[in-house]
């Protein structure tokens, strides 16, 4: 049972345009959400996060939106740059003293010139 | 501050053998988690250790085990290797400060690429 789903395995976006990566979750107990970026042969790198008490969090070109009623999370990258080409994982957790983070299966983003 | 380090980076084993992977967390981080990454399954949680105790475990068979030492370094062991165990094994550490509303941000190492022949 996949509690965190990224239904698009890949996405291609033109440089300079907006990239939108989507993520759905099923567990309403999740209260903290994260996005990670992964280049080949490297471990995932933390990108941005959002607590369930917020519906938006911005950090430079990256914005994460959370729609709790729809159990949906999205990452917007504006403008998209060639260095953004990577695999993006969304993740969710129920924050507690013994947290366990559940990851989605990832979306490969390709930025074309 | 040095990041999470994992050794070895690459490993080739044959079916039936066992393997031990090592992870050194970021200094001061007390929580270490292990993940398996395969092309079709994404990142799958294996287990998490905190203060030398396993606090969480994913849905993997008992052939997968781990431990954490008093200096927070962790090892993961896989016994009786199967072809399907070929994957990238990632270790992540976090500070996990109780009561912090920001949640638990994990920092990943580069991974160990295990190939089982």
PDB file of C-alpha atoms in Angstrom, chain B:
ATOM      1  CA  UNK B   1      30.579  20.094   8.931  1.00  0.00           C
ATOM      2  CA  UNK B   2      31.204  16.772   7.162  1.00  0.00           C
ATOM      3  CA  UNK B   3      28.213  15.109   5.555  1.00  0.00           C
ATOM      4  CA  UNK B   4      26.936  11.577   5.874  1.00  0.00           C
ATOM      5  CA  UNK B   5      29.495   9.070   4.669  1.00  0.00           C
ATOM      6  CA  UNK B   6      28.869   5.532   3.519  1.00  0.00           C
ATOM      7  CA  UNK B   7      31.318   2.736   2.823  1.00  0.00           C
ATOM      8  CA  UNK B   8      31.893   1.014   0.569  1.00  0.00           C
ATOM      9  CA  UNK B   9      30.479   2.937  -2.379  1.00  0.00           C
ATOM     10  CA  UNK B  10      30.257  -0.116  -4.612  1.00  0.00           C
ATOM     11  CA  UNK B  11      30.012  -3.786  -3.816  1.00  0.00           C
ATOM     12  CA  UNK B  12      29.599  -6.932  -5.866  1.00  0.00           C
ATOM     13  CA  UNK B  13      28.499 -10.138  -4.168  1.00  0.00           C
ATOM     14  CA  UNK B  14      27.074 -13.492  -5.214  1.00  0.00           C
ATOM     15  CA  UNK B  15      23.828 -15.088  -4.167  1.00  0.00           C
ATOM     16  CA  UNK B  16      23.908 -16.631  -0.723  1.00  0.00           C
ATOM     17  CA  UNK B  17      26.681 -14.400   0.580  1.00  0.00           C
ATOM     18  CA  UNK B  18      26.209 -11.790   3.254  1.00  0.00           C
ATOM     19  CA  UNK B  19      27.178  -8.142   3.235  1.00  0.00           C
ATOM     20  CA  UNK B  20      27.735  -5.374   5.774  1.00  0.00           C
ATOM     21  CA  UNK B  21      27.366  -1.721   4.879  1.00  0.00           C
ATOM     22  CA  UNK B  22      28.562   1.145   7.032  1.00  0.00           C
ATOM     23  CA  UNK B  23      27.240   4.644   7.637  1.00  0.00           C
ATOM     24  CA  UNK B  24      28.728   7.546   9.588  1.00  0.00           C
ATOM     25  CA  UNK B  25      26.163  10.256  10.327  1.00  0.00           C
ATOM     26  CA  UNK B  26      26.705  13.978  10.498  1.00  0.00           C
ATOM     27  CA  UNK B  27      28.391  14.902  13.759  1.00  0.00           C
ATOM     28  CA  UNK B  28      25.763  15.481  16.434  1.00  0.00           C
ATOM     29  CA  UNK B  29      23.039  13.568  14.617  1.00  0.00           C
ATOM     30  CA  UNK B  30      21.651  10.728  16.684  1.00  0.00           C
ATOM     31  CA  UNK B  31      19.114   9.226  14.307  1.00  0.00           C
ATOM     32  CA  UNK B  32      20.192   7.038  11.403  1.00  0.00           C
ATOM     33  CA  UNK B  33      17.785   5.596   8.856  1.00  0.00           C
ATOM     34  CA  UNK B  34      18.407   3.156   6.037  1.00  0.00           C
ATOM     35  CA  UNK B  35      16.626   3.025   2.691  1.00  0.00           C
ATOM     36  CA  UNK B  36      16.715   0.776  -0.335  1.00  0.00           C
ATOM     37  CA  UNK B  37      16.364   2.397  -3.724  1.00  0.00           C
ATOM     38  CA  UNK B  38      15.447   0.380  -6.794  1.00  0.00           C
ATOM     39  CA  UNK B  39      14.290   1.722 -10.172  1.00  0.00           C
ATOM     40  CA  UNK B  40      10.777   0.403  -9.861  1.00  0.00           C
ATOM     41  CA  UNK B  41      10.123   0.909  -6.155  1.00  0.00           C
ATOM     42  CA  UNK B  42      11.735   4.224  -5.400  1.00  0.00           C
ATOM     43  CA  UNK B  43      12.967   4.726  -1.852  1.00  0.00           C
ATOM     44  CA  UNK B  44      11.848   2.032   0.564  1.00  0.00           C
ATOM     45  CA  UNK B  45      12.359   2.501   4.288  1.00  0.00           C
ATOM     46  CA  UNK B  46      14.339  -0.282   5.952  1.00  0.00           C
ATOM     47  CA  UNK B  47      14.809   0.792   9.571  1.00  0.00           C
ATOM     48  CA  UNK B  48      15.714   3.647  11.840  1.00  0.00           C
ATOM     49  CA  UNK B  49      18.054   3.703  14.816  1.00  0.00           C
ATOM     50  CA  UNK B  50      18.236   6.231  17.598  1.00  0.00           C
ATOM     51  CA  UNK B  51      20.597   5.974  20.559  1.00  0.00           C
ATOM     52  CA  UNK B  52      21.566   2.414  19.605  1.00  0.00           C
ATOM     53  CA  UNK B  53      17.937   1.250  19.552  1.00  0.00           C
ATOM     54  CA  UNK B  54      15.883   0.294  16.529  1.00  0.00           C
ATOM     55  CA  UNK B  55      12.790   2.465  16.721  1.00  0.00           C
ATOM     56  CA  UNK B  56      11.131   1.830  13.383  1.00  0.00           C
ATOM     57  CA  UNK B  57      11.226  -0.968  10.874  1.00  0.00           C
ATOM     58  CA  UNK B  58       9.940  -1.205   7.325  1.00  0.00           C
ATOM     59  CA  UNK B  59       8.496  -4.224   5.555  1.00  0.00           C
ATOM     60  CA  UNK B  60      11.656  -6.131   4.778  1.00  0.00           C
ATOM     61  CA  UNK B  61      12.479  -9.747   5.635  1.00  0.00           C
ATOM     62  CA  UNK B  62      14.591 -10.646   8.632  1.00  0.00           C
ATOM     63  CA  UNK B  63      17.627 -11.101   6.358  1.00  0.00           C
ATOM     64  CA  UNK B  64      17.977  -7.335   6.632  1.00  0.00           C
ATOM     65  CA  UNK B  65      19.288  -6.207   9.980  1.00  0.00           C
ATOM     66  CA  UNK B  66      21.164  -3.312  11.427  1.00  0.00           C
ATOM     67  CA  UNK B  67      22.724  -1.841  14.477  1.00  0.00           C
ATOM     68  CA  UNK B  68      23.932   1.462  15.810  1.00  0.00           C
ATOM     69  CA  UNK B  69      26.976   2.104  17.921  1.00  0.00           C
ATOM     70  CA  UNK B  70      27.437   4.519  20.806  1.00  0.00           C
ATOM     71  CA  UNK B  71      29.063   7.053  18.457  1.00  0.00           C
ATOM     72  CA  UNK B  72      25.894   6.943  16.282  1.00  0.00           C
ATOM     73  CA  UNK B  73      27.652   5.125  13.449  1.00  0.00           C
ATOM     74  CA  UNK B  74      25.453   2.449  11.973  1.00  0.00           C
ATOM     75  CA  UNK B  75      25.865  -0.770  10.070  1.00  0.00           C
ATOM     76  CA  UNK B  76      23.393  -2.647   7.942  1.00  0.00           C
ATOM     77  CA  UNK B  77      23.697  -6.358   7.267  1.00  0.00           C
ATOM     78  CA  UNK B  78      22.014  -8.447   4.611  1.00  0.00           C
ATOM     79  CA  UNK B  79      22.391 -12.197   4.894  1.00  0.00           C
ATOM     80  CA  UNK B  80      21.767 -14.870   2.266  1.00  0.00           C
ATOM     81  CA  UNK B  81      21.791 -12.378  -0.571  1.00  0.00           C
ATOM     82  CA  UNK B  82      19.280 -12.718  -3.381  1.00  0.00           C
ATOM     83  CA  UNK B  83      19.397 -11.246  -6.880  1.00  0.00           C
ATOM     84  CA  UNK B  84      16.571  -8.895  -5.950  1.00  0.00           C
ATOM     85  CA  UNK B  85      18.699  -7.307  -3.253  1.00  0.00           C
ATOM     86  CA  UNK B  86      20.671  -5.485  -5.930  1.00  0.00           C
ATOM     87  CA  UNK B  87      19.976  -1.838  -5.219  1.00  0.00           C
ATOM     88  CA  UNK B  88      21.336   1.434  -3.982  1.00  0.00           C
ATOM     89  CA  UNK B  89      21.332   1.462  -0.185  1.00  0.00           C
ATOM     90  CA  UNK B  90      21.076   4.911   1.313  1.00  0.00           C
ATOM     91  CA  UNK B  91      21.735   6.011   4.829  1.00  0.00           C
ATOM     92  CA  UNK B  92      20.314   9.235   6.233  1.00  0.00           C
ATOM     93  CA  UNK B  93      20.922  11.004   9.505  1.00  0.00           C
ATOM     94  CA  UNK B  94      18.942  13.600  11.385  1.00  0.00           C
ATOM     95  CA  UNK B  95      19.264  15.557  14.588  1.00  0.00           C
ATOM     96  CA  UNK B  96      15.717  14.764  15.630  1.00  0.00           C
ATOM     97  CA  UNK B  97      15.312  17.382  18.295  1.00  0.00           C
ATOM     98  CA  UNK B  98      12.165  16.508  20.221  1.00  0.00           C
ATOM     99  CA  UNK B  99       9.462  19.139  20.292  1.00  0.00           C
ATOM    100  CA  UNK B 100      10.694  20.914  17.181  1.00  0.00           C
ATOM    101  CA  UNK B 101       7.723  21.694  14.945  1.00  0.00           C
ATOM    102  CA  UNK B 102       9.792  21.656  11.797  1.00  0.00           C
ATOM    103  CA  UNK B 103       9.801  17.935  11.647  1.00  0.00           C
ATOM    104  CA  UNK B 104      12.650  15.660  10.911  1.00  0.00           C
ATOM    105  CA  UNK B 105      14.820  16.660   7.952  1.00  0.00           C
ATOM    106  CA  UNK B 106      17.101  13.870   6.934  1.00  0.00           C
ATOM    107  CA  UNK B 107      20.448  14.278   5.249  1.00  0.00           C
ATOM    108  CA  UNK B 108      21.499  11.496   2.945  1.00  0.00           C
ATOM    109  CA  UNK B 109      24.804   9.909   2.193  1.00  0.00           C
ATOM    110  CA  UNK B 110      25.875   9.037  -1.366  1.00  0.00           C
ATOM    111  CA  UNK B 111      24.767   5.428  -0.991  1.00  0.00           C
ATOM    112  CA  UNK B 112      26.299   2.015  -1.485  1.00  0.00           C
ATOM    113  CA  UNK B 113      25.561   0.377  -4.829  1.00  0.00           C
ATOM    114  CA  UNK B 114      25.170  -3.360  -4.196  1.00  0.00           C
ATOM    115  CA  UNK B 115      25.132  -5.762  -7.110  1.00  0.00           C
ATOM    116  CA  UNK B 116      24.251  -9.391  -6.468  1.00  0.00           C
ATOM    117  CA  UNK B 117      25.284 -11.857  -9.173  1.00  0.00           C
TER     118      UNK B 117
END
